[in-house]
PDB file of C-alpha atoms in Angstrom:
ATOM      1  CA  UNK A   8      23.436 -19.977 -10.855  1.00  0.00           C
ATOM      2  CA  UNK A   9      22.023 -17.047 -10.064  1.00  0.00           C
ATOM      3  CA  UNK A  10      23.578 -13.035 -10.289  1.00  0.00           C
ATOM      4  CA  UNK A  11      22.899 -10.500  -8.555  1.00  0.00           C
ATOM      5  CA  UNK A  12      20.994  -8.914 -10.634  1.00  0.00           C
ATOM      6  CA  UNK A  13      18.235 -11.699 -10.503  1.00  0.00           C
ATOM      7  CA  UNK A  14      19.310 -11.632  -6.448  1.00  0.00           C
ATOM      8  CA  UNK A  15      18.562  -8.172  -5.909  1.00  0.00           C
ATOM      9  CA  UNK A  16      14.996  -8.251  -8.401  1.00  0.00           C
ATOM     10  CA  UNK A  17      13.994 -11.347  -6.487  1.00  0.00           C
ATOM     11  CA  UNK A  18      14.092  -9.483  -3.505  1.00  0.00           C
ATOM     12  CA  UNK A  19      12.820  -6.161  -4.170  1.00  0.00           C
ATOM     13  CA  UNK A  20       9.648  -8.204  -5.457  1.00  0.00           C
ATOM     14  CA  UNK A  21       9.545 -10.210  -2.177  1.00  0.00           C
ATOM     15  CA  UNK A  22       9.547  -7.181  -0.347  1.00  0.00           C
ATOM     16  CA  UNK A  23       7.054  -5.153  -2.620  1.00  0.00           C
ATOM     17  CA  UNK A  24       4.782  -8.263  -1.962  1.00  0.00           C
ATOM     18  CA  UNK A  25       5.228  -8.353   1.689  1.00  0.00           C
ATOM     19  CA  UNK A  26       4.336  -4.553   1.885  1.00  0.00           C
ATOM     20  CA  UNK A  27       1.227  -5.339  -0.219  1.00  0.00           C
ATOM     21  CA  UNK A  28      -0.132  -8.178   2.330  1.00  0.00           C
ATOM     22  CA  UNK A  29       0.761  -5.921   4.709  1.00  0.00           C
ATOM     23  CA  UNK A  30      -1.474  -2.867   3.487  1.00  0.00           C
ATOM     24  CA  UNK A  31      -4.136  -5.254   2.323  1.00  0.00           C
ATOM     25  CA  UNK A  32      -4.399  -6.469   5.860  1.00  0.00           C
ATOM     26  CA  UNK A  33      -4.861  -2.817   7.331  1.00  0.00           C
ATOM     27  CA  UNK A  34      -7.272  -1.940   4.984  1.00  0.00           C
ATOM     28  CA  UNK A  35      -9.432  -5.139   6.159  1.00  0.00           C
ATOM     29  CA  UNK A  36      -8.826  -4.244   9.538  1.00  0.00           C
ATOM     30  CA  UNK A  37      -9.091  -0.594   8.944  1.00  0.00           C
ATOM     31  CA  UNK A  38     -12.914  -1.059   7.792  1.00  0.00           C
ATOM     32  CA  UNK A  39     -13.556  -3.627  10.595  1.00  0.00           C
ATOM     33  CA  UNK A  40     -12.818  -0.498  12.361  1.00  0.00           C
ATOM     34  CA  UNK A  41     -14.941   1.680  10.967  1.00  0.00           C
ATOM     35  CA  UNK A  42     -17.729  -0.770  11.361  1.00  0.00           C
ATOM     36  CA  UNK A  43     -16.941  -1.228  14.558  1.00  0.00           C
ATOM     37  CA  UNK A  44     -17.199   2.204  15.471  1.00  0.00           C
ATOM     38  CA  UNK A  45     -20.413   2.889  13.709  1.00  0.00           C
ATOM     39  CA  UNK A  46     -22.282   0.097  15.096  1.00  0.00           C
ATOM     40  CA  UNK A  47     -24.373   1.232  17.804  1.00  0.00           C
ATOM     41  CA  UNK A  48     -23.176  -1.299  20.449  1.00  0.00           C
ATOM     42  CA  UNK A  49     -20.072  -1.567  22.261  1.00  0.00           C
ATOM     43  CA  UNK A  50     -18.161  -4.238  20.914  1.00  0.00           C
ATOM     44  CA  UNK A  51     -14.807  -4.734  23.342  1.00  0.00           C
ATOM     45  CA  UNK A  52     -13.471  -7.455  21.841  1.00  0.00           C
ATOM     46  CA  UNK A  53     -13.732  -6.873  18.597  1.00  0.00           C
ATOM     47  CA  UNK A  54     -12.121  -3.320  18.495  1.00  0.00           C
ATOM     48  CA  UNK A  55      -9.191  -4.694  20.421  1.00  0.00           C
ATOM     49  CA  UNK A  56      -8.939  -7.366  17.529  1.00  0.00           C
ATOM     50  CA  UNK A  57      -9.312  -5.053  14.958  1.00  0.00           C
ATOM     51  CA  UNK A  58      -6.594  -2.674  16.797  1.00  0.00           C
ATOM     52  CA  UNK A  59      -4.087  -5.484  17.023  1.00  0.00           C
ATOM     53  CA  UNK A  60      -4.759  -6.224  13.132  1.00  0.00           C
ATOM     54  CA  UNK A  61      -4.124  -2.850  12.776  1.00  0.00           C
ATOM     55  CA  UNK A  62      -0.615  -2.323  14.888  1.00  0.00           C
ATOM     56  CA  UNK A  63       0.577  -5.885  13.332  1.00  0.00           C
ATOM     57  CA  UNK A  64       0.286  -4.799   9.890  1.00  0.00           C
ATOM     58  CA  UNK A  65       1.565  -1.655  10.564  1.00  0.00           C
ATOM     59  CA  UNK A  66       4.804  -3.174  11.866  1.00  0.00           C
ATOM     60  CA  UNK A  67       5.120  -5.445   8.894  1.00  0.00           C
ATOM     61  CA  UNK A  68       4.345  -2.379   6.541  1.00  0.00           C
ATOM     62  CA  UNK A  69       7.469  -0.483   8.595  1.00  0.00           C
ATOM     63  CA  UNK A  70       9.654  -3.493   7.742  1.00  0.00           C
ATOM     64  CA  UNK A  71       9.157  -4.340   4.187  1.00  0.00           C
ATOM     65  CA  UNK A  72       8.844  -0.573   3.715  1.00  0.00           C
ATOM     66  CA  UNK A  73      12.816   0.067   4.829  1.00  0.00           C
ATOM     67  CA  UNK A  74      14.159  -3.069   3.774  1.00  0.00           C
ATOM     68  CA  UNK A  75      12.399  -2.027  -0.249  1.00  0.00           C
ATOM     69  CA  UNK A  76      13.942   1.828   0.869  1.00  0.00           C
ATOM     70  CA  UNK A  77      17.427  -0.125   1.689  1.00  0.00           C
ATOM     71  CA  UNK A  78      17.336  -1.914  -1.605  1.00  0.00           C
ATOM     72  CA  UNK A  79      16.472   0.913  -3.597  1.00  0.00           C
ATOM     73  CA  UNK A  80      19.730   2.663  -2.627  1.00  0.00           C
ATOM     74  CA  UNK A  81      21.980   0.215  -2.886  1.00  0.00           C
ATOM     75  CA  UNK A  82      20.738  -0.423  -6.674  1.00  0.00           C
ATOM     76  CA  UNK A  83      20.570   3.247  -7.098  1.00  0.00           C
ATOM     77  CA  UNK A  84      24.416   3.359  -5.599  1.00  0.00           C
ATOM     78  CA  UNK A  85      25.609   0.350  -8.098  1.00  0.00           C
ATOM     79  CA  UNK A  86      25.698   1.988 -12.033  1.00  0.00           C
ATOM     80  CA  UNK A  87      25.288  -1.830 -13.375  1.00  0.00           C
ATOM     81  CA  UNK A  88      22.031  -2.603 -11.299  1.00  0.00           C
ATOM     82  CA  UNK A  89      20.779   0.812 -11.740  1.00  0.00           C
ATOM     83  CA  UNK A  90      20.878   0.036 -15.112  1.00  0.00           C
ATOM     84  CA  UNK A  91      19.507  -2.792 -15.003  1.00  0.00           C
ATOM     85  CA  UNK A  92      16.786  -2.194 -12.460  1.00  0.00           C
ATOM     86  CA  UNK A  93      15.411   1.055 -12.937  1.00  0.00           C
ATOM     87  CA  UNK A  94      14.860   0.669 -16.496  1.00  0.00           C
ATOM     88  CA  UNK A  95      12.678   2.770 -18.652  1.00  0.00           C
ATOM     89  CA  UNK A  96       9.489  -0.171 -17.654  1.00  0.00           C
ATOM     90  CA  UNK A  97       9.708  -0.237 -14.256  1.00  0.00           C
ATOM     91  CA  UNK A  98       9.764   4.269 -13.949  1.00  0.00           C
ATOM     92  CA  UNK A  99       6.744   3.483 -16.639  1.00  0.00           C
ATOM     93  CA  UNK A 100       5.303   1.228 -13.991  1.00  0.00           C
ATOM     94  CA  UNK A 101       6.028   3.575 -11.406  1.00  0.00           C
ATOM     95  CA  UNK A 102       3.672   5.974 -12.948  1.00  0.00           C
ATOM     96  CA  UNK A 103       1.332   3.969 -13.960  1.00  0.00           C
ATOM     97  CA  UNK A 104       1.047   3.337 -10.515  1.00  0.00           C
ATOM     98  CA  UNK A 105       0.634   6.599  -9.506  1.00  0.00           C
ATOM     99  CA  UNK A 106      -2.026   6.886 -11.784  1.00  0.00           C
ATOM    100  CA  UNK A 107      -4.244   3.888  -9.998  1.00  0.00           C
ATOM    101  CA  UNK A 108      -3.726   5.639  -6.843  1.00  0.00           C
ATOM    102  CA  UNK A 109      -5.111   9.331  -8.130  1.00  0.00           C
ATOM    103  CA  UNK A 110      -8.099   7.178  -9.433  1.00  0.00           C
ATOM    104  CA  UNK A 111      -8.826   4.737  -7.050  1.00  0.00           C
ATOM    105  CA  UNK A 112      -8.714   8.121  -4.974  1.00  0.00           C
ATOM    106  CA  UNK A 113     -11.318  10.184  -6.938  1.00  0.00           C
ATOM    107  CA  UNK A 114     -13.151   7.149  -7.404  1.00  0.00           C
ATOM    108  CA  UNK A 115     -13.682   6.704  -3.209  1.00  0.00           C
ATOM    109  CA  UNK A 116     -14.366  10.233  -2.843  1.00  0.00           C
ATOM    110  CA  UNK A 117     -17.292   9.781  -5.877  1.00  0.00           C
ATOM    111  CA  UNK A 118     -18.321   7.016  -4.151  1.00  0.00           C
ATOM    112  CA  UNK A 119     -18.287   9.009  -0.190  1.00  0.00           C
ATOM    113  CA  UNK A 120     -20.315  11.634  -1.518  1.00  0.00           C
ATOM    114  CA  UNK A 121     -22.919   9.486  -3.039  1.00  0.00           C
ATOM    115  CA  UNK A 122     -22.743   7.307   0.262  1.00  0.00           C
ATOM    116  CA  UNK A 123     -23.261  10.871   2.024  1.00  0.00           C
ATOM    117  CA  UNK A 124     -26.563  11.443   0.545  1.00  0.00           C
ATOM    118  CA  UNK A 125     -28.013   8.503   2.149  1.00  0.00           C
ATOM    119  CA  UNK A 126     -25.928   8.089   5.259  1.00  0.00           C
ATOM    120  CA  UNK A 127     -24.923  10.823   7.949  1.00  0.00           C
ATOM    121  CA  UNK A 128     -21.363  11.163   7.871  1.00  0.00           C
ATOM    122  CA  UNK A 129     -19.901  12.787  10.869  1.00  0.00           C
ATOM    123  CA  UNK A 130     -16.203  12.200  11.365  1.00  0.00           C
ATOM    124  CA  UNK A 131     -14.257  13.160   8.255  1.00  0.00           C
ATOM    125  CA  UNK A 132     -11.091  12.685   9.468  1.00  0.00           C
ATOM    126  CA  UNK A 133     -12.126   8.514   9.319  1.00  0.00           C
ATOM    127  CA  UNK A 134     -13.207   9.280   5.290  1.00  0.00           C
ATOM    128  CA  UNK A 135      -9.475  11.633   4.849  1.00  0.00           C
ATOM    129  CA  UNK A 136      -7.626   8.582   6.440  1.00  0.00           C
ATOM    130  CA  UNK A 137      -9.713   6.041   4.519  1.00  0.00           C
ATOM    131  CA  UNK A 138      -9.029   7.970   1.582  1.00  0.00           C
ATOM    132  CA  UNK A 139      -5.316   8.216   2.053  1.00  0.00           C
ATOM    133  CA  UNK A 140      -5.164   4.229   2.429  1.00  0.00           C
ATOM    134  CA  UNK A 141      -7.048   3.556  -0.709  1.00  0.00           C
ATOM    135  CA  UNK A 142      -4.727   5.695  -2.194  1.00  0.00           C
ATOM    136  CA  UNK A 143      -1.424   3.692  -1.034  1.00  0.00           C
ATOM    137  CA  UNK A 144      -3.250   0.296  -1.076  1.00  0.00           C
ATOM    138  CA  UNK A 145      -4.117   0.957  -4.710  1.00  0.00           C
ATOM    139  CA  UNK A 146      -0.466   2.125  -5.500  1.00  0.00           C
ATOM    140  CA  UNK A 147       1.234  -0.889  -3.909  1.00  0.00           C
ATOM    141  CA  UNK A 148      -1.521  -3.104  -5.832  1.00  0.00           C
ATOM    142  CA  UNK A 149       0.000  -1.920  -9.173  1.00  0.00           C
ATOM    143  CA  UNK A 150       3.296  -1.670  -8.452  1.00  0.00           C
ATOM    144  CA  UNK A 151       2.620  -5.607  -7.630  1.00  0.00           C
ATOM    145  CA  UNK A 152       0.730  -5.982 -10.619  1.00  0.00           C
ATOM    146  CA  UNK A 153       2.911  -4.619 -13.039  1.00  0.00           C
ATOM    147  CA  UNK A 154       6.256  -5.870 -11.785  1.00  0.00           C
ATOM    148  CA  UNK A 155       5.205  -9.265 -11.957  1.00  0.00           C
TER     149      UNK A 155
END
């Protein structure tokens, strides 16, 4: 038999894995964009593809997003799962998490400006974006990692 502690770390591990598919899907589809929109033909169908990949994961990253935020506070409202839960591993997870991001990070923006030197790039609110989703994709990656 289960409890609910098991119950409740079952879940918020469902849910952190869910959000990861979810983010690793938009950062596929997120680069099919960007090749997509630096190839020098138009190519109809495959930006509407690559925009439905895009709103789909989105939607799934929305869900398992607030059902992890609705988890968190009930487990933050009960002392005994709290306890349990948020121990002194997972906040050293947390961070550790944290940490991948900031790196991951600096290491795409290393990686943009030696890509600049070779390539023309024009629209830097695509690299800012692309930057921010390495950043988050990298996060939920270790949370994922390091919960398991």
């Amino acid at each position: 038999m289960t409890t609910q502690i098991e119950i409740f770390d079952q879940n918020r591990k469902r849910y952190r894995s869910g959000l990861l598919i979810g983010s690793i899907v938009f950062l596929l589809a997120w680069f099919g964009y960007i090749i997509v929109r630096i190839a020098a033909e138009p190519m109809v169908l495959m930006r509407t593809v690559v925009l439905v990949l895009l709103v789909a994961s989105l939607v799934a990253q929305a869900y398992y997003a607030l059902r992890t935020t609705l988890l968190e506070r009930r487990i933050r409202q009960d002392a005994q799962l709290n306890e349990a839960l948020n121990n002194e591993l997972i906040q050293l997870n947390e961070l550790r998490a944290w940490r991948a991001a900031f790196f991951s990070m600096l290491g795409f923006i290393i990686l943009t400006a030696v890509f600049s030197f070779f390539v023309q790039i024009d629209d830097l609110m695509l690299v800012l974006l692309t930057l921010l989703l390495v950043g988050f994709g990298a996060h939920n990656l270790a949370v994922f990692l390091l919960d398991r």
